[in-house]
Every structure is written in structure tokens, then in C-alpha cells.
Amino acid sequence: MSVDEPAFAKVSQTWKTTVPAASTAAITWYAGNDGYVKINNYLRGITSTADAQTTVATAAIHNAVTTYNNPKTTVVYRGVSAKGLQISLHNAPLQVGALYSDNAFMSTSFDKGVAFDFAKDPSDSYVLQMTIPAGTGHGAYIAPLSKEYGLESEYLVKDHSEFKVTGFSTLTGNYNQKYHVVEMTMVK
């Protein structure tokens, strides 16, 4: 558990009582089943149409996560493939100042180890170290709503977000493997 996670967990306990039941159900569906695939494929334009459940859930999740009030600026982590990184960079070179964007919701974690697991092969993937500002409109700590994967310490970044690459580093992850880290800060 990161030093910031308890503050976010405390906010989530109050927040989840203020959002509509349909939103909490949509977040639980997104985090636990195939919801994230359906929703994110739709938001990324991989599928051109969505069924009613996906459309309703997408709006419900967006409305809920944009009301969450981050108690402080924090850092979360996300494991991505090299191909996924290039898609979100719009095939621009990976360099300081590059913009990384995704129309979909992005599952991230306060736990670097979770990102290492998702990055899988350190020779063909990256760990994103994402700085998220304090305040509302950026995303939400959804671990308390994730019945199956609550231990992932998940922070769900809002859809249609954008980050600026600020630096690079290396982290030693699971099994002493070296991971390439892309440091970035949310700008939208």
C-alpha cells in the first residue's frame, strides 16, 4: 500500500455513498468482468457500436469518476505493452514533452507490483508512472467497489485524459527484472 492510498480509500468510502447505485454497479461490472473490454473498445473506436449496457455503464462511470475529489496530488502506475504505448503517443517519438492520451478509462494502481504484473515482459513493455493532480475531474479510487480485484489498489483514470511525458527511469520489479518507466503528468 502506498502512503497516499489510505487518504484515497477514506474519500472513496464517502464518495461511493453519494454516487447513484447505477454508477457503483457499472464500476463493479467494469472492474470485475468483461465490462472494461466492452467499454474501452467502444471508447477507443475498436468497436463502432455498443450494446445498451455498455452505453449506459460508460456514461454512469464517467459521471461518477469525474465527481471524485482527489485529496492530494499522487502517483499511480500502469503496465502497458510497447505497442499500446505507441498507440497512445499517436506514433510520435517517446521523448520528454510527448503527449500520451487515451479515450478509454485507464486502470492504474497505487501498487507498482500490479503494474509490473500487467507489463509482463520488461523487454517489450513499459510501466507508466502517472502523476494525478488533487481535485475533482481526474478519476477515482475504485478498489472498494471492485469485488473481485480489490487488492489491485485500483485508481480509475477518467476517459479522454491526456498526459505529458516528463522523464524516464528504471525500476526493479518482480523477480528482480528491470522495467523501463515513463514518467508523466496529467494535463487534461
mmCIF file with all atom_site columns, C-alpha atoms in Angstrom, residues 10-159:
data_model
loop_
_atom_site.group_PDB
_atom_site.id
_atom_site.type_symbol
_atom_site.label_atom_id
_atom_site.label_alt_id
_atom_site.label_comp_id
_atom_site.label_asym_id
_atom_site.label_entity_id
_atom_site.label_seq_id
_atom_site.pdbx_PDB_ins_code
_atom_site.Cartn_x
_atom_site.Cartn_y
_atom_site.Cartn_z
_atom_site.occupancy
_atom_site.B_iso_or_equiv
_atom_site.pdbx_formal_charge
_atom_site.auth_seq_id
_atom_site.auth_comp_id
_atom_site.auth_asym_id
_atom_site.auth_atom_id
_atom_site.pdbx_PDB_model_num
ATOM 1   C CA . LYS A 1 10  ? -11.160 7.318  3.081   1.00 0.00 ? 10  LYS A CA 1
ATOM 2   C CA . VAL A 1 11  ? -12.528 9.639  0.375   1.00 0.00 ? 11  VAL A CA 1
ATOM 3   C CA . SER A 1 12  ? -13.889 6.613  -1.524  1.00 0.00 ? 12  SER A CA 1
ATOM 4   C CA . GLN A 1 13  ? -15.902 5.445  1.465   1.00 0.00 ? 13  GLN A CA 1
ATOM 5   C CA . THR A 1 14  ? -17.845 8.727  1.450   1.00 0.00 ? 14  THR A CA 1
ATOM 6   C CA . TRP A 1 15  ? -17.857 9.152  -2.335  1.00 0.00 ? 15  TRP A CA 1
ATOM 7   C CA . LYS A 1 16  ? -19.402 5.752  -3.039  1.00 0.00 ? 16  LYS A CA 1
ATOM 8   C CA . THR A 1 17  ? -22.425 6.717  -0.897  1.00 0.00 ? 17  THR A CA 1
ATOM 9   C CA . THR A 1 18  ? -23.003 9.882  -2.948  1.00 0.00 ? 18  THR A CA 1
ATOM 10  C CA . VAL A 1 19  ? -22.988 8.409  -6.460  1.00 0.00 ? 19  VAL A CA 1
ATOM 11  C CA . PRO A 1 20  ? -26.084 6.696  -7.874  1.00 0.00 ? 20  PRO A CA 1
ATOM 12  C CA . ALA A 1 21  ? -26.414 2.944  -7.389  1.00 0.00 ? 21  ALA A CA 1
ATOM 13  C CA . ALA A 1 22  ? -26.286 2.526  -11.175 1.00 0.00 ? 22  ALA A CA 1
ATOM 14  C CA . SER A 1 23  ? -22.820 4.112  -11.185 1.00 0.00 ? 23  SER A CA 1
ATOM 15  C CA . THR A 1 24  ? -21.446 1.868  -8.456  1.00 0.00 ? 24  THR A CA 1
ATOM 16  C CA . ALA A 1 25  ? -22.916 -1.166 -10.250 1.00 0.00 ? 25  ALA A CA 1
ATOM 17  C CA . ALA A 1 26  ? -21.323 -0.025 -13.530 1.00 0.00 ? 26  ALA A CA 1
ATOM 18  C CA . ILE A 1 27  ? -17.920 0.420  -11.872 1.00 0.00 ? 27  ILE A CA 1
ATOM 19  C CA . THR A 1 28  ? -18.186 -3.019 -10.273 1.00 0.00 ? 28  THR A CA 1
ATOM 20  C CA . TRP A 1 29  ? -19.080 -4.508 -13.687 1.00 0.00 ? 29  TRP A CA 1
ATOM 21  C CA . TYR A 1 30  ? -16.196 -2.635 -15.342 1.00 0.00 ? 30  TYR A CA 1
ATOM 22  C CA . ALA A 1 31  ? -13.649 -3.770 -12.754 1.00 0.00 ? 31  ALA A CA 1
ATOM 23  C CA . GLY A 1 32  ? -14.731 -7.362 -12.384 1.00 0.00 ? 32  GLY A CA 1
ATOM 24  C CA . ASN A 1 33  ? -15.976 -8.922 -15.576 1.00 0.00 ? 33  ASN A CA 1
ATOM 25  C CA . ASP A 1 34  ? -15.699 -8.188 -19.271 1.00 0.00 ? 34  ASP A CA 1
ATOM 26  C CA . GLY A 1 35  ? -17.084 -4.684 -18.803 1.00 0.00 ? 35  GLY A CA 1
ATOM 27  C CA . TYR A 1 36  ? -13.725 -2.976 -19.196 1.00 0.00 ? 36  TYR A CA 1
ATOM 28  C CA . VAL A 1 37  ? -13.154 -4.689 -22.553 1.00 0.00 ? 37  VAL A CA 1
ATOM 29  C CA . LYS A 1 38  ? -16.561 -3.691 -23.936 1.00 0.00 ? 38  LYS A CA 1
ATOM 30  C CA . ILE A 1 39  ? -16.398 -0.128 -22.626 1.00 0.00 ? 39  ILE A CA 1
ATOM 31  C CA . ASN A 1 40  ? -12.794 0.596  -23.575 1.00 0.00 ? 40  ASN A CA 1
ATOM 32  C CA . ASN A 1 41  ? -13.084 -0.972 -27.036 1.00 0.00 ? 41  ASN A CA 1
ATOM 33  C CA . TYR A 1 42  ? -16.106 1.252  -27.635 1.00 0.00 ? 42  TYR A CA 1
ATOM 34  C CA . LEU A 1 43  ? -14.355 4.404  -26.344 1.00 0.00 ? 43  LEU A CA 1
ATOM 35  C CA . ARG A 1 44  ? -11.240 3.661  -28.404 1.00 0.00 ? 44  ARG A CA 1
ATOM 36  C CA . GLY A 1 45  ? -13.293 3.103  -31.571 1.00 0.00 ? 45  GLY A CA 1
ATOM 37  C CA . ILE A 1 46  ? -12.279 -0.548 -31.863 1.00 0.00 ? 46  ILE A CA 1
ATOM 38  C CA . THR A 1 47  ? -15.975 -1.403 -31.926 1.00 0.00 ? 47  THR A CA 1
ATOM 39  C CA . SER A 1 48  ? -18.213 1.104  -33.683 1.00 0.00 ? 48  SER A CA 1
ATOM 40  C CA . THR A 1 49  ? -21.372 0.307  -31.730 1.00 0.00 ? 49  THR A CA 1
ATOM 41  C CA . ALA A 1 50  ? -22.126 -0.673 -28.171 1.00 0.00 ? 50  ALA A CA 1
ATOM 42  C CA . ASP A 1 51  ? -24.991 -2.539 -26.586 1.00 0.00 ? 51  ASP A CA 1
ATOM 43  C CA . ALA A 1 52  ? -27.301 -0.720 -24.172 1.00 0.00 ? 52  ALA A CA 1
ATOM 44  C CA . GLN A 1 53  ? -25.498 -1.998 -21.066 1.00 0.00 ? 53  GLN A CA 1
ATOM 45  C CA . THR A 1 54  ? -22.153 -0.701 -22.340 1.00 0.00 ? 54  THR A CA 1
ATOM 46  C CA . THR A 1 55  ? -23.543 2.701  -23.337 1.00 0.00 ? 55  THR A CA 1
ATOM 47  C CA . VAL A 1 56  ? -25.328 3.219  -20.020 1.00 0.00 ? 56  VAL A CA 1
ATOM 48  C CA . ALA A 1 57  ? -22.368 1.962  -17.981 1.00 0.00 ? 57  ALA A CA 1
ATOM 49  C CA . THR A 1 58  ? -19.915 4.212  -19.846 1.00 0.00 ? 58  THR A CA 1
ATOM 50  C CA . ALA A 1 59  ? -21.946 7.323  -19.023 1.00 0.00 ? 59  ALA A CA 1
ATOM 51  C CA . ALA A 1 60  ? -22.519 6.207  -15.426 1.00 0.00 ? 60  ALA A CA 1
ATOM 52  C CA . ILE A 1 61  ? -18.815 5.588  -14.820 1.00 0.00 ? 61  ILE A CA 1
ATOM 53  C CA . HIS A 1 62  ? -17.806 8.889  -16.439 1.00 0.00 ? 62  HIS A CA 1
ATOM 54  C CA . ASN A 1 63  ? -20.310 10.802 -14.313 1.00 0.00 ? 63  ASN A CA 1
ATOM 55  C CA . ALA A 1 64  ? -19.145 9.078  -11.133 1.00 0.00 ? 64  ALA A CA 1
ATOM 56  C CA . VAL A 1 65  ? -15.367 9.276  -11.538 1.00 0.00 ? 65  VAL A CA 1
ATOM 57  C CA . THR A 1 66  ? -15.441 12.938 -12.519 1.00 0.00 ? 66  THR A CA 1
ATOM 58  C CA . THR A 1 67  ? -17.094 13.794 -9.179  1.00 0.00 ? 67  THR A CA 1
ATOM 59  C CA . TYR A 1 68  ? -14.420 12.071 -7.092  1.00 0.00 ? 68  TYR A CA 1
ATOM 60  C CA . ASN A 1 69  ? -12.260 14.588 -5.206  1.00 0.00 ? 69  ASN A CA 1
ATOM 61  C CA . ASN A 1 70  ? -8.612  13.542 -5.065  1.00 0.00 ? 70  ASN A CA 1
ATOM 62  C CA . PRO A 1 71  ? -7.428  14.593 -1.597  1.00 0.00 ? 71  PRO A CA 1
ATOM 63  C CA . LYS A 1 72  ? -3.900  15.258 -2.855  1.00 0.00 ? 72  LYS A CA 1
ATOM 64  C CA . THR A 1 73  ? -1.636  15.020 -5.885  1.00 0.00 ? 73  THR A CA 1
ATOM 65  C CA . THR A 1 74  ? -0.498  11.415 -6.167  1.00 0.00 ? 74  THR A CA 1
ATOM 66  C CA . VAL A 1 75  ? 1.335   8.892  -8.323  1.00 0.00 ? 75  VAL A CA 1
ATOM 67  C CA . VAL A 1 76  ? -0.236  5.748  -9.776  1.00 0.00 ? 76  VAL A CA 1
ATOM 68  C CA . TYR A 1 77  ? 1.210   3.072  -12.045 1.00 0.00 ? 77  TYR A CA 1
ATOM 69  C CA . ARG A 1 78  ? 0.092   1.268  -15.201 1.00 0.00 ? 78  ARG A CA 1
ATOM 70  C CA . GLY A 1 79  ? 1.734   -1.551 -17.129 1.00 0.00 ? 79  GLY A CA 1
ATOM 71  C CA . VAL A 1 80  ? 1.455   -1.297 -20.930 1.00 0.00 ? 80  VAL A CA 1
ATOM 72  C CA . SER A 1 81  ? 2.875   -3.025 -23.974 1.00 0.00 ? 81  SER A CA 1
ATOM 73  C CA . ALA A 1 82  ? 5.248   -1.176 -26.281 1.00 0.00 ? 82  ALA A CA 1
ATOM 74  C CA . LYS A 1 83  ? 2.539   -1.262 -28.969 1.00 0.00 ? 83  LYS A CA 1
ATOM 75  C CA . GLY A 1 84  ? -0.079  0.174  -26.594 1.00 0.00 ? 84  GLY A CA 1
ATOM 76  C CA . LEU A 1 85  ? 2.305   2.954  -25.602 1.00 0.00 ? 85  LEU A CA 1
ATOM 77  C CA . GLN A 1 86  ? 2.926   3.901  -29.253 1.00 0.00 ? 86  GLN A CA 1
ATOM 78  C CA . ILE A 1 87  ? -0.814  3.954  -29.987 1.00 0.00 ? 87  ILE A CA 1
ATOM 79  C CA . SER A 1 88  ? -1.421  6.361  -27.085 1.00 0.00 ? 88  SER A CA 1
ATOM 80  C CA . LEU A 1 89  ? 1.511   8.510  -28.217 1.00 0.00 ? 89  LEU A CA 1
ATOM 81  C CA . HIS A 1 90  ? -0.152  8.606  -31.670 1.00 0.00 ? 90  HIS A CA 1
ATOM 82  C CA . ASN A 1 91  ? 3.065   7.125  -33.086 1.00 0.00 ? 91  ASN A CA 1
ATOM 83  C CA . ALA A 1 92  ? 5.067   10.189 -32.023 1.00 0.00 ? 92  ALA A CA 1
ATOM 84  C CA . PRO A 1 93  ? 8.570   9.590  -30.633 1.00 0.00 ? 93  PRO A CA 1
ATOM 85  C CA . LEU A 1 94  ? 8.781   8.713  -26.954 1.00 0.00 ? 94  LEU A CA 1
ATOM 86  C CA . GLN A 1 95  ? 10.502  11.793 -25.540 1.00 0.00 ? 95  GLN A CA 1
ATOM 87  C CA . VAL A 1 96  ? 10.086  14.381 -22.821 1.00 0.00 ? 96  VAL A CA 1
ATOM 88  C CA . GLY A 1 97  ? 7.199   16.653 -23.779 1.00 0.00 ? 97  GLY A CA 1
ATOM 89  C CA . ALA A 1 98  ? 5.361   13.997 -25.819 1.00 0.00 ? 98  ALA A CA 1
ATOM 90  C CA . LEU A 1 99  ? 1.615   13.767 -25.217 1.00 0.00 ? 99  LEU A CA 1
ATOM 91  C CA . TYR A 1 100 ? 0.062   10.465 -24.182 1.00 0.00 ? 100 TYR A CA 1
ATOM 92  C CA . SER A 1 101 ? -3.717  10.242 -24.496 1.00 0.00 ? 101 SER A CA 1
ATOM 93  C CA . ASP A 1 102 ? -6.405  7.615  -24.264 1.00 0.00 ? 102 ASP A CA 1
ATOM 94  C CA . ASN A 1 103 ? -10.123 7.942  -24.953 1.00 0.00 ? 103 ASN A CA 1
ATOM 95  C CA . ALA A 1 104 ? -10.795 4.957  -22.695 1.00 0.00 ? 104 ALA A CA 1
ATOM 96  C CA . PHE A 1 105 ? -10.790 4.697  -18.928 1.00 0.00 ? 105 PHE A CA 1
ATOM 97  C CA . MET A 1 106 ? -7.368  3.610  -17.684 1.00 0.00 ? 106 MET A CA 1
ATOM 98  C CA . SER A 1 107 ? -6.951  1.157  -14.849 1.00 0.00 ? 107 SER A CA 1
ATOM 99  C CA . THR A 1 108 ? -3.958  2.139  -12.746 1.00 0.00 ? 108 THR A CA 1
ATOM 100 C CA . SER A 1 109 ? -2.735  1.114  -9.319  1.00 0.00 ? 109 SER A CA 1
ATOM 101 C CA . PHE A 1 110 ? -1.140  2.637  -6.267  1.00 0.00 ? 110 PHE A CA 1
ATOM 102 C CA . ASP A 1 111 ? 0.860   -0.621 -6.163  1.00 0.00 ? 111 ASP A CA 1
ATOM 103 C CA . LYS A 1 112 ? 3.855   -0.767 -8.533  1.00 0.00 ? 112 LYS A CA 1
ATOM 104 C CA . GLY A 1 113 ? 3.773   -4.564 -8.318  1.00 0.00 ? 113 GLY A CA 1
ATOM 105 C CA . VAL A 1 114 ? 0.371   -4.658 -10.019 1.00 0.00 ? 114 VAL A CA 1
ATOM 106 C CA . ALA A 1 115 ? 1.771   -2.578 -12.888 1.00 0.00 ? 115 ALA A CA 1
ATOM 107 C CA . PHE A 1 116 ? 4.746   -4.945 -13.168 1.00 0.00 ? 116 PHE A CA 1
ATOM 108 C CA . ASP A 1 117 ? 2.304   -7.856 -13.485 1.00 0.00 ? 117 ASP A CA 1
ATOM 109 C CA . PHE A 1 118 ? 0.434   -6.102 -16.298 1.00 0.00 ? 118 PHE A CA 1
ATOM 110 C CA . ALA A 1 119 ? 3.658   -5.055 -18.025 1.00 0.00 ? 119 ALA A CA 1
ATOM 111 C CA . LYS A 1 120 ? 4.612   -8.754 -18.184 1.00 0.00 ? 120 LYS A CA 1
ATOM 112 C CA . ASP A 1 121 ? 7.691   -8.854 -20.420 1.00 0.00 ? 121 ASP A CA 1
ATOM 113 C CA . PRO A 1 122 ? 10.051  -6.000 -19.461 1.00 0.00 ? 122 PRO A CA 1
ATOM 114 C CA . SER A 1 123 ? 11.763  -6.208 -22.860 1.00 0.00 ? 123 SER A CA 1
ATOM 115 C CA . ASP A 1 124 ? 8.539   -5.341 -24.718 1.00 0.00 ? 124 ASP A CA 1
ATOM 116 C CA . SER A 1 125 ? 6.569   -3.229 -22.238 1.00 0.00 ? 125 SER A CA 1
ATOM 117 C CA . TYR A 1 126 ? 6.677   -0.187 -20.009 1.00 0.00 ? 126 TYR A CA 1
ATOM 118 C CA . VAL A 1 127 ? 5.482   0.926  -16.608 1.00 0.00 ? 127 VAL A CA 1
ATOM 119 C CA . LEU A 1 128 ? 3.798   4.320  -16.681 1.00 0.00 ? 128 LEU A CA 1
ATOM 120 C CA . GLN A 1 129 ? 4.353   6.408  -13.554 1.00 0.00 ? 129 GLN A CA 1
ATOM 121 C CA . MET A 1 130 ? 1.420   8.812  -13.754 1.00 0.00 ? 130 MET A CA 1
ATOM 122 C CA . THR A 1 131 ? 1.084   11.917 -11.584 1.00 0.00 ? 131 THR A CA 1
ATOM 123 C CA . ILE A 1 132 ? -2.570  12.769 -10.976 1.00 0.00 ? 132 ILE A CA 1
ATOM 124 C CA . PRO A 1 133 ? -3.429  16.206 -9.532  1.00 0.00 ? 133 PRO A CA 1
ATOM 125 C CA . ALA A 1 134 ? -5.530  16.927 -6.473  1.00 0.00 ? 134 ALA A CA 1
ATOM 126 C CA . GLY A 1 135 ? -9.155  17.930 -7.005  1.00 0.00 ? 135 GLY A CA 1
ATOM 127 C CA . THR A 1 136 ? -12.108 16.654 -8.994  1.00 0.00 ? 136 THR A CA 1
ATOM 128 C CA . GLY A 1 137 ? -12.471 15.506 -12.567 1.00 0.00 ? 137 GLY A CA 1
ATOM 129 C CA . HIS A 1 138 ? -9.440  13.225 -12.890 1.00 0.00 ? 138 HIS A CA 1
ATOM 130 C CA . GLY A 1 139 ? -10.610 9.758  -11.880 1.00 0.00 ? 139 GLY A CA 1
ATOM 131 C CA . ALA A 1 140 ? -11.440 7.777  -8.753  1.00 0.00 ? 140 ALA A CA 1
ATOM 132 C CA . TYR A 1 141 ? -10.016 5.236  -6.347  1.00 0.00 ? 141 TYR A CA 1
ATOM 133 C CA . ILE A 1 142 ? -12.348 2.305  -7.056  1.00 0.00 ? 142 ILE A CA 1
ATOM 134 C CA . ALA A 1 143 ? -10.758 -0.538 -5.067  1.00 0.00 ? 143 ALA A CA 1
ATOM 135 C CA . PRO A 1 144 ? -13.669 -0.560 -2.558  1.00 0.00 ? 144 PRO A CA 1
ATOM 136 C CA . LEU A 1 145 ? -16.082 -1.205 -5.460  1.00 0.00 ? 145 LEU A CA 1
ATOM 137 C CA . SER A 1 146 ? -14.022 -3.937 -7.096  1.00 0.00 ? 146 SER A CA 1
ATOM 138 C CA . LYS A 1 147 ? -15.380 -7.127 -5.559  1.00 0.00 ? 147 LYS A CA 1
ATOM 139 C CA . GLU A 1 148 ? -13.035 -9.475 -7.408  1.00 0.00 ? 148 GLU A CA 1
ATOM 140 C CA . TYR A 1 149 ? -9.909  -7.354 -7.688  1.00 0.00 ? 149 TYR A CA 1
ATOM 141 C CA . GLY A 1 150 ? -9.951  -5.022 -4.683  1.00 0.00 ? 150 GLY A CA 1
ATOM 142 C CA . LEU A 1 151 ? -6.375  -5.976 -3.824  1.00 0.00 ? 151 LEU A CA 1
ATOM 143 C CA . GLU A 1 152 ? -5.164  -4.311 -7.033  1.00 0.00 ? 152 GLU A CA 1
ATOM 144 C CA . SER A 1 153 ? -5.425  -0.897 -5.303  1.00 0.00 ? 153 SER A CA 1
ATOM 145 C CA . GLU A 1 154 ? -7.101  0.422  -8.437  1.00 0.00 ? 154 GLU A CA 1
ATOM 146 C CA . TYR A 1 155 ? -7.397  4.083  -9.326  1.00 0.00 ? 155 TYR A CA 1
ATOM 147 C CA . LEU A 1 156 ? -9.505  4.518  -12.480 1.00 0.00 ? 156 LEU A CA 1
ATOM 148 C CA . VAL A 1 157 ? -8.320  7.427  -14.632 1.00 0.00 ? 157 VAL A CA 1
ATOM 149 C CA . LYS A 1 158 ? -11.171 9.221  -16.396 1.00 0.00 ? 158 LYS A CA 1
ATOM 150 C CA . ASP A 1 159 ? -11.858 8.710  -20.078 1.00 0.00 ? 159 ASP A CA 1
#
